[in-house]
Short mmCIF file of C-alpha atoms in Angstrom, two decimals:
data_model
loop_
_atom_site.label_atom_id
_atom_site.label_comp_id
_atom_site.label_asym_id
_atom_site.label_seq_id
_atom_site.Cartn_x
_atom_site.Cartn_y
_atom_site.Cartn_z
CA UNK K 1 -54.11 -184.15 -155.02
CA UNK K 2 -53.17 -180.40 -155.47
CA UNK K 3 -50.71 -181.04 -152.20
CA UNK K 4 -49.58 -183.85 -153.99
CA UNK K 5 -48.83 -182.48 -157.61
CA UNK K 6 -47.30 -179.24 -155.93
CA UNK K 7 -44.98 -181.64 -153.45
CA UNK K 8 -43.60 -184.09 -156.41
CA UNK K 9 -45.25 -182.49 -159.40
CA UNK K 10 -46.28 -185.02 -162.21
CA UNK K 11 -45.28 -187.63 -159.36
CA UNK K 12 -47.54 -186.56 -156.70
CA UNK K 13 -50.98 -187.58 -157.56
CA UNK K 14 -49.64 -191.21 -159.50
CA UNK K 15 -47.72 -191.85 -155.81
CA UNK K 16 -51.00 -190.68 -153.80
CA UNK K 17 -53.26 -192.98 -156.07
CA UNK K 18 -50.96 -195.62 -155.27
CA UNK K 19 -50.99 -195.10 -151.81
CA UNK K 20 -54.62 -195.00 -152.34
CA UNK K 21 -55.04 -198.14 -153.50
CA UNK K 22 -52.21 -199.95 -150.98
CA UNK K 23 -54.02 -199.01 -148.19
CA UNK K 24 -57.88 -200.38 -149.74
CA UNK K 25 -55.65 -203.58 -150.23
CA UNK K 26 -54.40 -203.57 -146.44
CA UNK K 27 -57.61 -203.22 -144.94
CA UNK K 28 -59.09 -205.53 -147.66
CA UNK K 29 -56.57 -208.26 -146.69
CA UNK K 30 -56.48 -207.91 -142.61
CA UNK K 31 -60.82 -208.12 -142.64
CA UNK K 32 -60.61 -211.44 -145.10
CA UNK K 33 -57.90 -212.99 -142.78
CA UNK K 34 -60.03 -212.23 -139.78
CA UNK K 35 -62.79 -213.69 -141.75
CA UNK K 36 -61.10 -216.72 -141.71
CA UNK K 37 -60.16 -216.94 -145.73
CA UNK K 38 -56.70 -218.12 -146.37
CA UNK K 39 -53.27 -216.09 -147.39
CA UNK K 40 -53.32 -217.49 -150.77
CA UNK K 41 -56.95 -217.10 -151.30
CA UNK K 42 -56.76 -213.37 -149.82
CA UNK K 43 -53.44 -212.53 -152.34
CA UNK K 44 -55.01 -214.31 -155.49
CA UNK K 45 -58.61 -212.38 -155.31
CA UNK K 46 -56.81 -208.97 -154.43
CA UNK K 47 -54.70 -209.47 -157.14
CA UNK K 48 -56.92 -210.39 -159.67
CA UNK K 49 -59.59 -207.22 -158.30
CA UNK K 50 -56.91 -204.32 -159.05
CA UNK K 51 -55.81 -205.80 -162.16
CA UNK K 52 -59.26 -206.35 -163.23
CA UNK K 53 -60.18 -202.28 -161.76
CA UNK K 54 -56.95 -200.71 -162.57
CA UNK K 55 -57.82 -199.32 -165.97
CA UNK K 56 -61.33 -197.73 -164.33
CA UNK K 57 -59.14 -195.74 -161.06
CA UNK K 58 -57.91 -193.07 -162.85
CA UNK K 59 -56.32 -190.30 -161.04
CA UNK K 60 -59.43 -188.26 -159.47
CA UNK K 61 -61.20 -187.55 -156.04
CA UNK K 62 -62.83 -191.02 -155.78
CA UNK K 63 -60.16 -193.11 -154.83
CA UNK K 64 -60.52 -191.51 -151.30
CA UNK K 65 -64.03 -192.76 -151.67
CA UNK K 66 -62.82 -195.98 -152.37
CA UNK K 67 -60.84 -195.87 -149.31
CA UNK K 68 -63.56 -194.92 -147.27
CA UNK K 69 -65.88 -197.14 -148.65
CA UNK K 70 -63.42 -199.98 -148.07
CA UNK K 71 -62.57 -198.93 -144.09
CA UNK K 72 -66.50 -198.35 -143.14
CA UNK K 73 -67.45 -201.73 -144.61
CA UNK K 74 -64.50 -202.74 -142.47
CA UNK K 75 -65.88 -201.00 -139.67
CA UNK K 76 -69.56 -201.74 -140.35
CA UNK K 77 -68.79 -206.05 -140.43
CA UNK K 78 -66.20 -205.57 -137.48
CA UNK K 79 -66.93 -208.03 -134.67
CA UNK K 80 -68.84 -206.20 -131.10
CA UNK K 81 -65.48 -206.83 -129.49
CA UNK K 82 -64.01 -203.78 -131.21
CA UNK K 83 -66.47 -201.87 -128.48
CA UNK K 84 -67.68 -198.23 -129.34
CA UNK K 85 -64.45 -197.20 -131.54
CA UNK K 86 -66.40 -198.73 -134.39
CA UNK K 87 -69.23 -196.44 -134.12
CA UNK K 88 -66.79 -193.26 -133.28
CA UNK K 89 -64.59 -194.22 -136.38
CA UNK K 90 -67.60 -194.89 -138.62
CA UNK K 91 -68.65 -191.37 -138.05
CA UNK K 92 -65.29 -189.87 -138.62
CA UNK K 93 -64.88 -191.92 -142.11
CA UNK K 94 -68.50 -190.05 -142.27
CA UNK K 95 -66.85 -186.80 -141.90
CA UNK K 96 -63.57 -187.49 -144.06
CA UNK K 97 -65.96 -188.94 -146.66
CA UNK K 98 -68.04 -185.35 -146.98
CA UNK K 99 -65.04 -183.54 -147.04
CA UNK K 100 -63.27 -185.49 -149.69
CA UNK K 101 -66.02 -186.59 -152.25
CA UNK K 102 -69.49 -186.28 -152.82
CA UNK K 103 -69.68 -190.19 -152.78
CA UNK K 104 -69.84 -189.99 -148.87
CA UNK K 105 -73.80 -190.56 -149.72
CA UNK K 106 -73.41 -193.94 -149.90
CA UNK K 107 -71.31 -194.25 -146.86
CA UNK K 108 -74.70 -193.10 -145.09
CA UNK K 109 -76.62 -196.05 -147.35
CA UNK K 110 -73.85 -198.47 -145.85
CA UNK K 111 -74.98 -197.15 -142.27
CA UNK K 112 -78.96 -197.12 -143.06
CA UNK K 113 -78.12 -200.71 -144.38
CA UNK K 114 -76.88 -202.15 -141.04
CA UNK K 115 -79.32 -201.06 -139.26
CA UNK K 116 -82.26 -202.27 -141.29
CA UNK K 117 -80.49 -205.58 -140.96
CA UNK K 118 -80.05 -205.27 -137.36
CA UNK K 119 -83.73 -204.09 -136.88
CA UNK K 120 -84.92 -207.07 -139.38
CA UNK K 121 -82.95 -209.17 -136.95
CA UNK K 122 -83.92 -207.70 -133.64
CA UNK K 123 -88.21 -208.18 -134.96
CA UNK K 124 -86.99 -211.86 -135.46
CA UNK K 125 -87.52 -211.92 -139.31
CA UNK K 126 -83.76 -212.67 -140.02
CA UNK K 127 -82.49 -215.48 -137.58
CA UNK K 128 -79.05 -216.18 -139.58
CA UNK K 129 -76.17 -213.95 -137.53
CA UNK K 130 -73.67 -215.45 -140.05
CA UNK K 131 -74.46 -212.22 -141.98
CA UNK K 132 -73.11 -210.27 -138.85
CA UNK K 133 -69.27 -211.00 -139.54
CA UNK K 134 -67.36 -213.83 -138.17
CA UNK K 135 -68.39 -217.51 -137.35
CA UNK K 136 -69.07 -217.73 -134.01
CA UNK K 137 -70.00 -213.70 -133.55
CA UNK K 138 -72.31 -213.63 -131.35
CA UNK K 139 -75.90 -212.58 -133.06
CA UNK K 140 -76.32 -208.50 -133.27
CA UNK K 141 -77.00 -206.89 -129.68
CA UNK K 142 -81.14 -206.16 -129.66
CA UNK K 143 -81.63 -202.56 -129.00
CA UNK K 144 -78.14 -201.28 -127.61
CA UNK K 145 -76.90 -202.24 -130.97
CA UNK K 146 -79.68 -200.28 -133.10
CA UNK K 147 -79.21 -197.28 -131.23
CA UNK K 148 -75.43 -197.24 -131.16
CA UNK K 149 -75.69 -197.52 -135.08
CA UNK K 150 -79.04 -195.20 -135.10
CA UNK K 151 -76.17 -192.66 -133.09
CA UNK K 152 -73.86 -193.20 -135.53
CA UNK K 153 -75.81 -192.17 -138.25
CA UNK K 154 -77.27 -189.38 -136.53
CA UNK K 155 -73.77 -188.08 -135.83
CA UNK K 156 -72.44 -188.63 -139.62
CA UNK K 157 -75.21 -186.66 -140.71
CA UNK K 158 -74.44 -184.23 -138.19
CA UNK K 159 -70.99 -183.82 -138.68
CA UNK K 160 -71.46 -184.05 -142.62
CA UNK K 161 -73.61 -181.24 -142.35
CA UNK K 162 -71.60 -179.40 -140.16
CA UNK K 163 -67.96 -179.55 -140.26
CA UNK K 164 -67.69 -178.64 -144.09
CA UNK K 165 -66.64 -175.59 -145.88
CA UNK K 166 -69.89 -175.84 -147.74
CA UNK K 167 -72.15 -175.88 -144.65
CA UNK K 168 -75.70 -177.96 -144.61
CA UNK K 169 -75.95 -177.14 -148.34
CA UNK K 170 -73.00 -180.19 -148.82
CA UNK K 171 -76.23 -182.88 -148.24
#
């Protein structure tokens, strides 16, 4: 934001917010269509969600957080076909997160998430994959798939811990 406001002055941050919030929308629209929900469905519920959160995003750090939360849910419901990039990406987010906002905590809750699923799933107490993205996904991948994510994790907390001004002290 202080690049921003020292680029375009008063300007800056309102045009970064709003590039903010375009690019949630973009990702939020692309994963519903590959989801399968309709155009108009997609435009009418992204419409009514920013007019109904626009007078809560003010103009502060979070709306990266809102960003990242959107892309690693993205990332986190993406289909196995996407290959490892998902996990490589999800870590990255990870990193951008913890240098951006202290809400990256619950990008790491989003992570532990999927893979109590996938280990609820991989014991045989969950049988229905439909909560594993698309129809016709295949079900989650048994142990290759809880260690990718397990990897993933490991390496967020890694680089979170790392790769900060702030140093382990930023967990």
């Amino acid at each position: 934001y202080y690049l921003s406001y020292a680029s375009f002055e008063d300007l800056g941050p309102v045009l970064l917010k709003g590039a903010l919030l375009v690019a949630c929308l973009v990702v939020l629209y692309f994963r519903c269509r590959k989801l399968g929900v309709s155009r108009e469905i997609c435009l009418l519920s992204l419409t009514i969600g920013t007019l109904s959160a626009a007078p809560f995003l003010q103009i502060r750090a979070e709306n990266f957080g809102l960003l990242y939360f959107v892309v690693l849910s993205g990332l986190l419901t993406a289909p196995r076909s996407w290959g490892p990039a998902r996990f490589a990406a999800s870590a990255a987010i990870i990193l951008l997160w913890a240098n951006s906002h202290g809400s990256f905590i619950l990008g790491f809750a989003l992570i532990c998430l999927k893979l109590f699923v996938l280990v609820l799933f991989h014991w045989g107490i969950l049988k229905d994959s439909s909560l594993f993205g698309q129809e016709g996904d295949r079900p989650p991948g048994g142990r290759r798939e809880v260690f990718a994510w397990g990897l993933t994790l490991l390496a967020g907390l890694v680089l979170a811990a790392l790769v900060n001004p702030y140093g382990p002290a930023n967990l």
